Structure formats: structure tokens, C-alpha cells
Coordinates of N, CA and C in Angstrom, one line a residue:
X1 N 0.8 -1.0 0.0 CA 0.0 0.1 -0.1 C 0.9 1.2 -0.2
X2 N 0.6 2.3 -0.8 CA 1.3 3.6 -1.0 C 0.9 4.6 -0.2
X3 N 1.7 5.2 0.9 CA 1.1 6.1 1.8 C 1.1 7.5 1.3
X4 N 0.2 8.2 1.0 CA 0.2 9.7 0.5 C 0.0 10.5 1.3
X5 N 1.1 11.7 1.3 CA 1.5 12.2 0.2 C 3.0 11.5 0.1
X6 N 3.4 11.5 -0.9 CA 4.8 11.1 -1.4 C 5.8 12.1 -1.7
X7 N 6.9 12.4 -1.4 CA 7.8 13.6 -1.8 C 8.9 13.0 -2.3
X8 N 9.5 13.7 -3.3 CA 10.6 13.6 -4.0 C 11.3 14.8 -4.2
X9 N 12.9 14.6 -3.9 CA 13.4 15.9 -3.7 C 14.7 16.1 -4.9
X10 N 14.9 17.1 -5.2 CA 15.9 17.3 -6.2 C 17.2 18.6 -5.9
X11 N 18.0 18.6 -6.5 CA 19.1 19.8 -6.4 C 19.8 20.1 -7.7
X12 N 19.8 21.2 -7.9 CA 20.6 21.7 -9.0 C 21.7 22.5 -8.8
X13 N 22.9 22.7 -9.1 CA 24.0 23.5 -8.6 C 24.9 24.0 -10.0
X14 N 24.9 25.1 -10.4 CA 25.6 25.9 -11.4 C 26.4 27.0 -11.2
X15 N 27.1 27.3 -12.1 CA 27.9 28.5 -12.2 C 27.2 29.3 -13.3
X16 N 28.1 30.5 -13.4 CA 27.4 31.4 -14.4 C 27.8 31.2 -15.5
X17 N 27.0 31.6 -16.5 CA 27.3 31.3 -18.0 C 26.3 30.4 -18.7
X18 N 25.9 31.0 -20.0 CA 25.0 30.0 -20.7 C 25.9 28.6 -21.0
X19 N 27.1 28.8 -21.4 CA 27.8 27.5 -22.0 C 28.1 26.4 -21.0
X20 N 27.9 26.7 -19.6 CA 28.3 25.9 -18.3 C 27.3 25.0 -18.2
X21 N 27.5 23.7 -18.3 CA 26.5 22.7 -17.9 C 26.5 22.5 -16.3
X22 N 25.4 22.2 -15.7 CA 25.4 22.3 -14.2 C 25.1 20.8 -13.7
X23 N 25.2 20.7 -12.3 CA 25.0 19.4 -11.9 C 23.6 19.2 -11.3
X24 N 22.8 18.1 -11.7 CA 21.3 18.1 -11.2 C 21.5 16.6 -10.3
X25 N 20.5 16.5 -9.4 CA 20.6 15.2 -8.6 C 19.2 15.2 -8.0
X26 N 18.7 13.7 -7.9 CA 17.6 13.6 -7.2 C 18.3 12.3 -6.0
X27 N 17.1 12.0 -5.4 CA 17.2 10.8 -4.7 C 18.0 9.8 -4.9
X28 N 17.6 9.5 -6.2 CA 18.2 8.1 -6.8 C 19.0 8.5 -8.4
X29 N 19.5 9.6 -8.4 CA 20.1 10.0 -9.8 C 21.1 11.3 -9.7
X30 N 22.1 11.0 -10.5 CA 23.1 12.2 -10.4 C 23.4 12.4 -11.9
X31 N 23.4 13.5 -12.5 CA 23.7 14.0 -13.8 C 24.2 15.3 -14.0
X32 N 24.3 15.5 -15.1 CA 24.7 17.3 -15.8 C 23.5 17.6 -16.5
X33 N 23.2 18.7 -16.5 CA 22.3 19.3 -17.6 C 22.8 20.6 -18.2
X34 N 22.4 20.9 -19.5 CA 22.8 22.0 -20.1 C 21.8 22.6 -21.0
X35 N 21.9 23.9 -21.5 CA 20.7 24.4 -22.2 C 21.2 23.7 -23.6
X36 N 20.1 23.6 -24.3 CA 20.0 23.0 -25.5 C 20.6 23.9 -26.6
X37 N 21.3 23.3 -27.7 CA 21.9 24.1 -29.0 C 20.6 25.1 -29.4
X38 N 19.4 24.3 -29.6 CA 18.3 25.1 -30.0 C 18.1 26.4 -29.2
X39 N 18.3 26.4 -28.1 CA 18.3 27.5 -27.2 C 19.6 28.6 -27.1
X40 N 20.7 28.1 -27.7 CA 22.0 28.8 -27.7 C 22.8 28.4 -26.8
X41 N 22.3 27.2 -26.2 CA 23.4 26.6 -25.3 C 24.3 25.6 -26.1
X42 N 25.3 24.9 -25.1 CA 26.2 23.9 -25.7 C 25.4 22.6 -26.2
X43 N 24.1 22.4 -25.6 CA 23.8 21.0 -26.0 C 24.5 19.7 -25.8
X44 N 25.3 20.0 -24.7 CA 26.4 18.8 -24.5 C 25.8 17.8 -23.4
X45 N 24.7 18.1 -22.7 CA 24.1 17.1 -21.8 C 22.6 17.2 -22.0
X46 N 21.8 16.4 -21.2 CA 20.3 16.4 -21.1 C 19.9 17.9 -20.6
X47 N 18.8 18.5 -21.6 CA 18.2 19.5 -21.2 C 17.1 19.6 -20.4
X48 N 16.5 20.7 -19.8 CA 15.2 20.6 -19.3 C 14.1 19.9 -19.9
X49 N 14.3 20.3 -21.3 CA 13.4 19.7 -22.1 C 13.5 18.3 -22.1
X50 N 14.5 18.1 -22.6 CA 14.9 16.3 -22.6 C 14.3 15.6 -21.1
X51 N 14.5 16.3 -20.1 CA 13.8 15.8 -18.7 C 12.4 15.6 -18.7
X52 N 11.7 16.8 -19.4 CA 10.6 17.0 -19.4 C 9.8 15.8 -20.4
X53 N 10.4 15.7 -21.3 CA 10.2 14.7 -22.6 C 10.3 13.1 -21.8
X54 N 11.3 12.8 -21.0 CA 11.5 11.7 -20.5 C 10.5 11.4 -19.5
X55 N 10.4 12.3 -18.3 CA 9.1 12.3 -17.5 C 8.2 11.9 -18.0
X56 N 7.5 12.4 -19.1 CA 6.2 12.1 -19.6 C 6.1 10.5 -20.1
X57 N 7.2 10.4 -20.9 CA 7.3 9.2 -21.7 C 7.7 8.0 -20.8
X58 N 8.3 8.2 -19.9 CA 8.4 7.0 -18.8 C 7.2 6.9 -17.8
X59 N 6.6 8.1 -17.6 CA 5.6 8.1 -16.8 C 4.4 6.9 -17.4
X60 N 4.2 7.1 -19.0 CA 3.5 6.1 -19.5 C 4.0 4.6 -19.5
X61 N 5.3 4.5 -19.5 CA 6.1 3.1 -19.4 C 5.7 2.4 -17.9
X62 N 6.3 3.4 -16.9 CA 6.1 2.9 -15.6 C 4.5 2.6 -15.3
X63 N 3.6 3.5 -15.5 CA 2.2 3.0 -15.2 C 1.6 1.9 -16.0
X64 N 2.1 1.8 -17.4 CA 1.4 0.8 -18.0 C 2.0 -0.6 -17.6
X65 N 3.4 -0.7 -17.2 CA 3.8 -1.9 -16.5 C 3.1 -2.2 -15.2
X66 N 2.7 -1.1 -14.5 CA 2.1 -1.7 -13.2 C 0.6 -2.1 -13.6
X67 N 0.0 -1.4 -14.3 CA -1.3 -1.9 -15.0 C -1.6 -3.3 -15.5
X68 N -0.2 -3.5 -16.1 CA -0.2 -4.8 -16.7 C 0.0 -5.8 -16.0
X69 N 0.9 -5.7 -14.9 CA 1.1 -6.6 -13.7 C -0.3 -6.8 -13.0
X70 N -1.0 -5.9 -12.6 CA -2.4 -6.1 -11.9 C -3.4 -6.7 -12.8
X71 N -3.2 -6.6 -14.1 CA -4.3 -7.0 -15.0 C -3.8 -8.4 -15.8
X72 N -2.8 -8.8 -15.1 CA -2.3 -10.3 -15.9 C -2.0 -10.4 -17.2
X73 N -1.6 -9.0 -17.7 CA -1.2 -8.9 -19.1 C 0.3 -9.1 -19.4
X74 N 0.6 -10.1 -20.2 CA 2.1 -10.4 -20.4 C 2.2 -9.8 -21.9
X75 N 3.7 -9.3 -22.0 CA 4.1 -8.7 -23.2 C 5.7 -8.9 -23.3
X76 N 6.1 -9.0 -24.5 CA 7.5 -9.2 -24.7 C 8.4 -7.8 -24.6
X77 N 7.7 -7.1 -25.4 CA 8.4 -5.5 -25.2 C 7.5 -4.5 -25.4
X78 N 7.7 -3.4 -24.8 CA 7.2 -2.0 -24.8 C 8.1 -1.1 -25.2
X79 N 7.9 -0.3 -26.5 CA 8.8 0.5 -26.9 C 7.9 1.8 -27.3
X80 N 8.3 2.8 -26.6 CA 7.9 4.3 -26.7 C 8.8 5.4 -27.5
X81 N 8.6 5.7 -28.2 CA 9.0 6.7 -29.2 C 8.5 8.1 -28.7
X82 N 9.2 9.2 -28.5 CA 8.5 10.5 -28.1 C 9.3 11.5 -28.6
X83 N 8.3 12.6 -29.2 CA 8.6 13.8 -29.7 C 7.7 15.0 -29.0
X84 N 8.5 15.8 -28.5 CA 8.3 17.1 -27.6 C 8.5 18.1 -28.6
X85 N 7.2 18.8 -29.0 CA 7.2 20.2 -29.9 C 7.2 21.3 -28.9
X86 N 8.0 22.2 -28.9 CA 8.0 23.5 -28.0 C 7.7 24.7 -29.1
X87 N 6.8 25.5 -28.7 CA 6.3 26.5 -29.7 C 6.0 27.8 -28.9
X88 N 5.7 28.7 -29.5 CA 5.2 30.1 -28.8 C 3.9 30.2 -28.8
X89 N 3.3 30.9 -27.6 CA 1.8 30.9 -27.3 C 1.4 32.4 -28.0
X90 N 0.3 32.7 -27.8 CA -0.3 34.1 -28.3 C 0.4 35.2 -27.7
X91 N 1.1 35.1 -26.9 CA 2.1 36.3 -26.2 C 3.5 36.0 -26.2
X92 N 3.7 35.2 -27.6 CA 5.2 34.9 -28.0 C 5.9 34.3 -26.8
X93 N 5.4 33.5 -26.0 CA 6.3 32.9 -24.9 C 6.5 31.7 -25.1
X94 N 7.6 30.7 -25.2 CA 7.8 29.5 -25.2 C 6.9 28.6 -24.4
X95 N 6.3 27.6 -24.8 CA 5.8 26.6 -23.9 C 5.6 25.1 -24.7
X96 N 5.6 24.2 -23.9 CA 5.6 22.8 -24.3 C 4.4 22.3 -24.9
X97 N 4.0 22.7 -26.2 CA 2.8 22.5 -26.9 C 2.3 21.2 -27.0
X98 N 3.1 20.1 -27.6 CA 2.6 18.7 -27.9 C 3.7 17.7 -27.6
X99 N 3.3 16.7 -27.2 CA 3.9 15.4 -26.9 C 3.1 14.3 -27.9
X100 N 4.2 13.8 -28.6 CA 3.7 12.7 -29.8 C 4.4 11.5 -29.1
X101 N 3.5 10.3 -28.7 CA 3.9 9.2 -28.3 C 3.7 8.0 -29.3
X102 N 4.8 7.3 -29.7 CA 4.4 6.4 -30.7 C 4.8 4.9 -29.9
X103 N 3.5 4.3 -29.7 CA 3.6 3.2 -28.7 C 3.6 1.8 -29.4
X104 N 4.5 1.0 -29.1 CA 4.7 -0.3 -29.9 C 4.6 -1.1 -28.7
X105 N 3.7 -2.0 -28.8 CA 3.7 -3.1 -27.8 C 3.7 -4.7 -28.6
X106 N 4.7 -5.1 -28.1 CA 4.9 -6.5 -29.0 C 4.5 -7.8 -28.1
X107 N 3.9 -8.5 -28.8 CA 3.6 -10.0 -28.5 C 2.7 -9.9 -27.2
X108 N 1.7 -9.0 -27.1 CA 0.9 -8.8 -26.1 C 0.1 -10.4 -25.6
X109 N -0.4 -10.7 -24.5 CA -1.2 -11.7 -24.4 C -2.6 -11.9 -24.9
X110 N -3.0 -10.7 -24.9 CA -4.5 -10.2 -24.9 C -4.9 -8.8 -25.7
X111 N -5.2 -8.6 -26.9 CA -5.1 -7.4 -27.6 C -6.2 -6.5 -27.0
X112 N -7.5 -7.1 -26.6 CA -8.6 -6.3 -25.8 C -8.0 -5.6 -24.7
X113 N -7.4 -6.4 -24.0 CA -7.0 -6.0 -22.6 C -5.8 -5.0 -22.6
X114 N -5.0 -5.3 -23.6 CA -3.7 -4.3 -24.0 C -4.3 -2.9 -24.4
X115 N -5.2 -3.0 -25.3 CA -5.7 -1.9 -25.9 C -6.4 -0.9 -24.7
X116 N -7.1 -1.7 -23.8 CA -7.8 -1.1 -22.6 C -6.8 -0.5 -21.6
X117 N -5.8 -1.4 -21.3 CA -4.6 -0.9 -20.7 C -4.1 0.5 -21.2
X118 N -3.7 0.6 -22.4 CA -3.3 1.8 -23.1 C -4.1 3.0 -22.7
X119 N -5.2 2.9 -23.0 CA -6.2 3.8 -22.9 C -6.1 4.3 -21.3
X120 N -6.3 3.4 -20.4 CA -6.2 3.4 -18.9 C -4.9 4.0 -18.3
X121 N -3.9 4.0 -18.9 CA -2.6 4.5 -18.8 C -2.6 5.9 -19.0
X122 N -2.9 6.2 -20.3 CA -3.0 7.7 -20.7 C -3.9 8.5 -19.8
X123 N -5.0 7.9 -19.4 CA -6.0 8.6 -18.6 C -5.7 8.6 -17.0
X124 N -4.5 7.9 -16.7 CA -4.4 7.9 -15.2 C -2.9 7.9 -15.1
X125 N -2.1 8.1 -15.9 CA -0.8 8.4 -15.4 C -0.5 9.7 -14.7
X126 N -0.1 9.6 -13.6 CA -0.3 10.9 -12.6 C 0.9 12.1 -13.1
X127 N 1.7 12.1 -13.9 CA 2.6 13.0 -14.6 C 2.1 13.4 -15.8
X128 N 1.7 12.3 -16.7 CA 1.1 12.6 -17.9 C -0.4 13.5 -17.7
X129 N -1.1 13.4 -16.6 CA -2.4 14.1 -16.1 C -2.0 15.6 -15.5
X130 N -0.8 15.7 -15.2 CA -0.4 17.0 -14.4 C 0.1 18.1 -15.5
X131 N 0.1 17.9 -16.6 CA 0.6 18.7 -17.6 C -0.6 19.2 -18.5
X132 N -0.3 20.5 -18.8 CA -1.2 21.2 -20.1 C -0.8 20.8 -21.5
X133 N 0.4 20.2 -21.5 CA 0.9 19.8 -23.0 C -0.3 18.7 -23.7
X134 N -0.8 19.0 -25.0 CA -1.4 18.3 -25.7 C -0.7 17.1 -25.9
X135 N -1.3 15.7 -25.9 CA -0.8 14.6 -25.9 C -1.4 13.7 -27.0
X136 N -0.9 13.3 -28.1 CA -1.3 12.5 -29.1 C -0.6 11.1 -29.1
X137 N -1.1 9.9 -29.4 CA -0.5 8.9 -29.6 C -0.8 8.1 -30.9
X138 N 0.0 7.3 -31.2 CA 0.0 6.0 -32.3 C 0.5 4.9 -31.5
X139 N -0.5 3.8 -31.7 CA -0.6 2.9 -30.8 C -0.5 1.5 -32.0
X140 N 0.5 0.7 -31.8 CA 0.5 -0.4 -32.3 C 0.9 -1.6 -31.6
X141 N -0.2 -2.6 -31.5 CA -0.1 -3.8 -30.6 C -0.2 -5.0 -31.2
X142 N 1.0 -6.0 -31.2 CA 0.9 -7.2 -31.7 C 0.5 -8.3 -30.6
X143 N 0.0 -9.5 -31.0 CA -0.3 -10.2 -29.9 C 0.5 -11.6 -30.0
X144 N 0.4 -12.3 -29.1 CA 1.1 -13.7 -29.3 C 0.5 -14.5 -30.6
X145 N 1.4 -15.0 -31.1 CA 1.1 -15.9 -32.2 C 1.0 -17.4 -31.7
X146 N -0.1 -18.3 -31.9 CA -0.2 -19.7 -31.4 C 0.4 -20.4 -32.5

């Protein structure tokens, strides 16, 4: 049983300058971050936009895996390709406009159940539900061949 609320913590440490990467860490992860080339940075490390995309993409993967476990859905592989589109709003301010997810589920044990769980995951993934970014999907599910 999960006891809510649950807290996660992070820390970022940076020096001055647009070209300097900075250290980022959370309870389970240490890395570096930099401004992407698209925004005049060095693009040498994961960017905030990369982390945003990865958070949404992997929210789908994690949530689906949990739902599959509790629904007794077996599958060989789940591959999710993601594209994040950053655009400007009507006030010319950049925002995370669109996330395109291409979901390939290989050798699922039940097509109907897999289809339902993809839908349920998109509706209930709590990071996915926490953003205003529009999310589109392309889903391809194959089933076990007897």
C-alpha cells in the first residue's frame, strides 16, 4: 500500500554562463544538465526539455507496467518513441505545446486487454495528467502468435 503524500527531492548547482553545464541530482540519480543548442546553449548534456520529455514518456511506461502486472497482461516488449514540440503561445512565450507518443507493444497476451490498458494508462498516469501539454498517440499492438 502506498501512503500519500509522497515527496521527491532534487538539487541543481550551477555556475554563471549560458555555456556551462550544471549538476543535477535527485534521491536516486546524479547527472549534468545544459541548455540545448536550439536555445543557444552547448547542448552537451540532457536539457530541461529532455527531462520533461523523459518524465512524460517514462510515466507512460511505468504506469503501463503496473497496470499490466495487476491485470495479468503479459508482453514481450514495450517501445515508446516520443517527440516534444516546443512552440510560442499567443503572447510569444515558449511553452511545451505537444507530446507525440508512438507506442509499440509487442507480443501482448490479449489484444482487448492491452488496448484497454493503453487507454487507462493515458488517462491515469499522474505525471501525464499533471501537464497542460497536448498529448497525441499512435499505438501498435501485436499479440502472441499460437
